[in-house]
CSV table of C-alpha atoms in Angstrom, one decimal:
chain,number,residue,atom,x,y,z
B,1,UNK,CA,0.0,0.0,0.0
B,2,UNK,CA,2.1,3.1,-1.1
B,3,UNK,CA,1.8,6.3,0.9
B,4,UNK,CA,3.7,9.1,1.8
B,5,UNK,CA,5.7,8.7,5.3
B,6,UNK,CA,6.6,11.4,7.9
B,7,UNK,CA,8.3,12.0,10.9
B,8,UNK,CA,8.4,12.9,13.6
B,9,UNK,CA,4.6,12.4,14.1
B,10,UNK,CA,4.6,14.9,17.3
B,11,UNK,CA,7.5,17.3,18.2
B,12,UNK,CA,7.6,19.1,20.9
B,13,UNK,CA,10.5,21.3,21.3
B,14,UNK,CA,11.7,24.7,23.0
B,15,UNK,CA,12.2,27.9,21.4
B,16,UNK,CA,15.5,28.0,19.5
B,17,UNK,CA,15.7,24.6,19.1
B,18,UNK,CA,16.4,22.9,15.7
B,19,UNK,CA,13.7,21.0,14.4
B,20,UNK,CA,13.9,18.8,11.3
B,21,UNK,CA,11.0,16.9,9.4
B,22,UNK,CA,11.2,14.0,7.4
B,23,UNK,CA,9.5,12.8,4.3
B,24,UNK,CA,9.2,9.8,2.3
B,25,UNK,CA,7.3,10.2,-0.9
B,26,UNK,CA,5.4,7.2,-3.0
B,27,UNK,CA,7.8,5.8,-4.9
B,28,UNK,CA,7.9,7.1,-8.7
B,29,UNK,CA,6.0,10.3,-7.5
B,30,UNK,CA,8.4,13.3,-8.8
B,31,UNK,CA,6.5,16.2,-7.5
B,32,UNK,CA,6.8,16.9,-3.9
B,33,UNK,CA,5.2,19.4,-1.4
B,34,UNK,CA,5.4,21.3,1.9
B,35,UNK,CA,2.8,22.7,3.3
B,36,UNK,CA,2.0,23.8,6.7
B,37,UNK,CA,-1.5,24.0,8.5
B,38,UNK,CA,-3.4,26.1,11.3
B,39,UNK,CA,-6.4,27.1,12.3
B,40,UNK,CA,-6.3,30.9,11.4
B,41,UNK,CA,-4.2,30.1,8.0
B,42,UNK,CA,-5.2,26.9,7.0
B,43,UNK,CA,-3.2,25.6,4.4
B,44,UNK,CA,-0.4,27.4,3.2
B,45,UNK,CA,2.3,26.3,0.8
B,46,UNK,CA,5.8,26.8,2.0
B,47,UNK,CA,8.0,25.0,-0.7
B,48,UNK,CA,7.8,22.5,-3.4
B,49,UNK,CA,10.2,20.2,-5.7
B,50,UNK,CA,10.0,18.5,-9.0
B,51,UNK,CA,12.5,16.1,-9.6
B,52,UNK,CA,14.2,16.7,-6.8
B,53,UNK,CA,14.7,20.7,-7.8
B,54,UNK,CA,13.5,23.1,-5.9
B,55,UNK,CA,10.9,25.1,-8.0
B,56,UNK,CA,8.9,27.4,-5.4
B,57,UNK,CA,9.9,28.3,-1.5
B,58,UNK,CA,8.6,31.9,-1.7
B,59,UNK,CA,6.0,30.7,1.4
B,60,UNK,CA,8.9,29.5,3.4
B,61,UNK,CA,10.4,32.2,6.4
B,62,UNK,CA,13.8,31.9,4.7
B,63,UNK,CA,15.7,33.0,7.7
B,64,UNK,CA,14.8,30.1,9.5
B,65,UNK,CA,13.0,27.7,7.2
B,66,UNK,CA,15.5,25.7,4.9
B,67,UNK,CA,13.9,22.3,2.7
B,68,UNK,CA,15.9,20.0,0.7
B,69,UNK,CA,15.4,16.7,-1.4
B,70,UNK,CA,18.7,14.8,-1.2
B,71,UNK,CA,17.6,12.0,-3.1
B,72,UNK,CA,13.9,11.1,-4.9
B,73,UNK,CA,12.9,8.9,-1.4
B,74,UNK,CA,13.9,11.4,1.0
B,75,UNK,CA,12.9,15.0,1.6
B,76,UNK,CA,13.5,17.5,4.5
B,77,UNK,CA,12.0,20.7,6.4
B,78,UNK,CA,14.3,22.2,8.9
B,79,UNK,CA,13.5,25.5,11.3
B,80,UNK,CA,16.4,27.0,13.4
B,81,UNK,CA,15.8,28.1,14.9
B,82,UNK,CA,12.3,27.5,15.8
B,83,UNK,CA,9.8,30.3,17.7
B,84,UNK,CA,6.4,29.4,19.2
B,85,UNK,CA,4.4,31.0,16.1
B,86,UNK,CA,6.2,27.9,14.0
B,87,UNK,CA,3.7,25.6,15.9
B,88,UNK,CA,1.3,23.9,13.6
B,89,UNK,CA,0.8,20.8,11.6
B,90,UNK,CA,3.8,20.3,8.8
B,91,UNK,CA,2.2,18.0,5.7
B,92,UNK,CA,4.5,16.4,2.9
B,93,UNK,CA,2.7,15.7,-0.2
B,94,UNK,CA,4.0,13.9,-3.1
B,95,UNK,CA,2.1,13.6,-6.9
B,96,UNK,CA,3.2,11.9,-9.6
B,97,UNK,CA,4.3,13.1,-13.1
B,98,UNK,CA,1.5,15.6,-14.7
B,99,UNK,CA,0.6,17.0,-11.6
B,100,UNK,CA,-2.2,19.0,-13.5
B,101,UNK,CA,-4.0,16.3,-12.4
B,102,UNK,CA,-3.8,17.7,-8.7
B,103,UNK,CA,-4.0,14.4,-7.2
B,104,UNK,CA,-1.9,14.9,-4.4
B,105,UNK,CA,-0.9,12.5,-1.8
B,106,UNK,CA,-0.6,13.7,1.6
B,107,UNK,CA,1.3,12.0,4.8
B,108,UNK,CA,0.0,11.7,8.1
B,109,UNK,CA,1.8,15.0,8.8
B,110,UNK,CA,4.2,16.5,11.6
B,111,UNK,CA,2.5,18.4,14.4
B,112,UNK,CA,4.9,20.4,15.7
B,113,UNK,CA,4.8,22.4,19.3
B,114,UNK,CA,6.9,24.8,20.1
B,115,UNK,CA,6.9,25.7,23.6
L,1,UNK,CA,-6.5,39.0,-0.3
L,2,UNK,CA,-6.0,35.5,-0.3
L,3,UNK,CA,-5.2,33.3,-3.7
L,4,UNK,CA,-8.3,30.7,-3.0
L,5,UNK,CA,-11.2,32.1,-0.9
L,6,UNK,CA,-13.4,30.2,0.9
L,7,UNK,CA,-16.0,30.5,3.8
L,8,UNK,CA,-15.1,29.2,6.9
L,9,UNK,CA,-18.3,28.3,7.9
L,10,UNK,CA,-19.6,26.0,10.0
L,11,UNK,CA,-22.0,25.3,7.2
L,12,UNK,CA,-24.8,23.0,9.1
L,13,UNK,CA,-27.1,20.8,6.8
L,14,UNK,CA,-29.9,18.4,7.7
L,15,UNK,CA,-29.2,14.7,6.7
L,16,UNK,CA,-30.6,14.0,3.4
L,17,UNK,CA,-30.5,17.5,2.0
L,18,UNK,CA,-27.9,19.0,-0.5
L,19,UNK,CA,-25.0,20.9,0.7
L,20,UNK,CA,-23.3,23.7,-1.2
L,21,UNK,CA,-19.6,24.6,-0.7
L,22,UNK,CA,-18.3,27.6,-2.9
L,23,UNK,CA,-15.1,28.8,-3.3
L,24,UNK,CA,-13.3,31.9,-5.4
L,25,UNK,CA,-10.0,32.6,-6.5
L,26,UNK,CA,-7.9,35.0,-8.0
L,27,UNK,CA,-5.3,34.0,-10.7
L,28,UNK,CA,-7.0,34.2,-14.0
L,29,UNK,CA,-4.5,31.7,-15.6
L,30,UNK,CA,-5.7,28.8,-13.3
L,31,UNK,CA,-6.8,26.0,-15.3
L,32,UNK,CA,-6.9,23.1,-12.6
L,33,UNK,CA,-9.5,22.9,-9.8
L,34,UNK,CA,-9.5,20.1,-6.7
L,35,UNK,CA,-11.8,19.1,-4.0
L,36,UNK,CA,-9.9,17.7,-1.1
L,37,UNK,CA,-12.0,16.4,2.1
L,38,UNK,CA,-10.1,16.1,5.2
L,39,UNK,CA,-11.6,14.6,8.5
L,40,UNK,CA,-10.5,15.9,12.0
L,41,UNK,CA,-7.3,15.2,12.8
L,42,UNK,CA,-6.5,13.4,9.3
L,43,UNK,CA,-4.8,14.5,6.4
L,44,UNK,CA,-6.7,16.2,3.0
L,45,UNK,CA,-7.6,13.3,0.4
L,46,UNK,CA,-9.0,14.5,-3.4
L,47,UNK,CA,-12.2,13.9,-4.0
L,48,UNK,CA,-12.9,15.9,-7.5
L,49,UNK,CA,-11.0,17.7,-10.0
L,50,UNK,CA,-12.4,19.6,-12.8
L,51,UNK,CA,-10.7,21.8,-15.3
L,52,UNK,CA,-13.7,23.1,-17.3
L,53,UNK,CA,-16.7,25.2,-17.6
L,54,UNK,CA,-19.6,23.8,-16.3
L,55,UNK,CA,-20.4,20.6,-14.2
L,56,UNK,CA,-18.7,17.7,-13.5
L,57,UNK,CA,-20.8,15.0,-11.8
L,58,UNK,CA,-19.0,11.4,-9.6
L,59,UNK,CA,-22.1,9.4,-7.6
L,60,UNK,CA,-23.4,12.2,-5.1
L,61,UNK,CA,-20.7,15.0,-5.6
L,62,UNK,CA,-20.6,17.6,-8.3
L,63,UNK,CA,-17.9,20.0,-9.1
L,64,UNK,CA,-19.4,23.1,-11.4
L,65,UNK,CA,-16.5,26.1,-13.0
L,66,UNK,CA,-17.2,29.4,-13.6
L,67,UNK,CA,-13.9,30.7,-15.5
L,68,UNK,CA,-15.3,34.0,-16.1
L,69,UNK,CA,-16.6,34.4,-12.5
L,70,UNK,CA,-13.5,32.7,-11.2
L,71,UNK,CA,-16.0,30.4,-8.9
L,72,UNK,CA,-15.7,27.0,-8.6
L,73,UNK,CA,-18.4,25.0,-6.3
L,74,UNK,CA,-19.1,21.9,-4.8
L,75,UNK,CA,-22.4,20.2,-4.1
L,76,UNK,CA,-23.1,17.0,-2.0
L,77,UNK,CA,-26.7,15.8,-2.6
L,78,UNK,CA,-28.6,13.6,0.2
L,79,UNK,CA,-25.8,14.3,2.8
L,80,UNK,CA,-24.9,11.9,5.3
L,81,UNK,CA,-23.1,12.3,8.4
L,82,UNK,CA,-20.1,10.8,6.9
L,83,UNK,CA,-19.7,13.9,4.8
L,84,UNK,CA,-19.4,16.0,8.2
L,85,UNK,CA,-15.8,17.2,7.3
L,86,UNK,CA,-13.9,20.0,6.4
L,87,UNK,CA,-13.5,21.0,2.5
L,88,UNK,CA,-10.9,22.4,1.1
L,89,UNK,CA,-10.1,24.4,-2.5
L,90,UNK,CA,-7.5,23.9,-4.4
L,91,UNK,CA,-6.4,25.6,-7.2
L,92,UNK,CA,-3.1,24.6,-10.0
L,93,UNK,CA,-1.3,28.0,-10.2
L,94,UNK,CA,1.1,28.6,-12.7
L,95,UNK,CA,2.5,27.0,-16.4
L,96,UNK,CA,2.8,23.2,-16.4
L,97,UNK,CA,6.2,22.8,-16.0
L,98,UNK,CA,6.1,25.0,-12.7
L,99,UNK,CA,2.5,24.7,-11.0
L,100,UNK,CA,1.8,24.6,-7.8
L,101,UNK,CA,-1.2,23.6,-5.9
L,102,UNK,CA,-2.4,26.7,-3.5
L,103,UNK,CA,-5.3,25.6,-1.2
L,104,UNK,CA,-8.7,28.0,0.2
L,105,UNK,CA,-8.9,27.7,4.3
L,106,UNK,CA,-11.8,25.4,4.1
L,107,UNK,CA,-14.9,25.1,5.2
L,108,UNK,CA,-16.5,23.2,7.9
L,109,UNK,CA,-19.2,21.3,7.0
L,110,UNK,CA,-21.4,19.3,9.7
L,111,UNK,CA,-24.4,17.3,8.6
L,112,UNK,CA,-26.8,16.9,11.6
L,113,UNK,CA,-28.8,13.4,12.0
């Protein structure tokens, strides 16, 4: 049953602290996304990668916020250093080729807390 | 103003009936349009994608595009409580080889027994 993995599930962390998020997308998916999710933003789009390039990180705070895709089964989201407005749920999505489609495949996501 | 607009709600709809989620957005190059449904405490799934004018109908869910309007709709006839979720809009942004998918806030939709 392919589906995208994340981790940590929960983070919970103090303020300065380096937090990093994992992603594993579905295998032969070449599109990848970040997103990030609250209740007063809902879903907001903070980077994205097609064949492992970076196309789009304009959402990102790029002080703080760096993402990478090291290789096509592994990408990451890391905050340093992280302030308690970061706190929110972190969602990797991955889509296959022709992502016109839309059909994107979210993980479980990352909910992060920072204290 | 935000790229894809949508009312928060809660929207509250008797069992049975149809509910209508609606949704606006701003870039007039957008050609792709999604339904994603995503349960408390779960992550957003697709339910429809349309990409033109008019209505697009799968079992009790149909997707209807204005272009001109820049409005794109959903409707869920005889609601159950199963459909008590939160809807969101997405919208493809961008040429082909560089899209992106930018998503509305959602709206809360609870269909009472």
């Amino acid at each position: 049953d392919a589906r995208v993995t994340q981790t940590p599930r929960h983070k919970v962390t103090e303020m300065g602290q380096e937090v990093t998020m994992r992603c594993q997308p579905i295998l032969g998916h070449n599109t990848v996304f970040w997103y990030r999710q609250t209740m007063m933003q809902g879903l907001e789009l903070l980077a994205y990668f097609r064949n492992r390039a970076p196309l789009d990180d304009s959402g990102m705070p790029k002080d703080r916020f760096s993402a990478e895709m090291p290789d096509a089964t592994l990408a990451t989201l890391k905050i340093q250093p992280s302030e308690p407005r970061d706190s929110a749920v972190y969602f990797c999505a991955s889509g296959p080729q022709g992502i016109d489609t839309g059909e994107l495949f979210f993980g479980e996501g990352s909910r992060l807390t920072v204290l | 103003q935000k790229e894809v607009e949508q009312n928060s709600g809660p929207l509250s709809v008797p069992e049975g009936a149809i509910a209508s989620l609606n949704c606006t957005y701003s870039d007039r190059g957008s050609q792709s349009f999604f339904w994603y449904r995503q349960y408390s405490g779960k992550s957003p799934e697709l339910i429809m994608f349309i990409y033109s004018n008019g209505d697009k109908e799968d079992g009790r869910f149909t997707a209807q595009l204005n272009k001109a309007s820049q409005y794109v709709s959903l409707l869920i006839r005889d609601s159950q409580p199963s459909d008590s979720a939160t809807y969101l809009c997405a919208v493809n942004e961008g040429y082909s080889s560089a899209s992106k998918i930018i998503f509305g806030s959602g709206t809360r939709l609870s269909i009472r027994p």
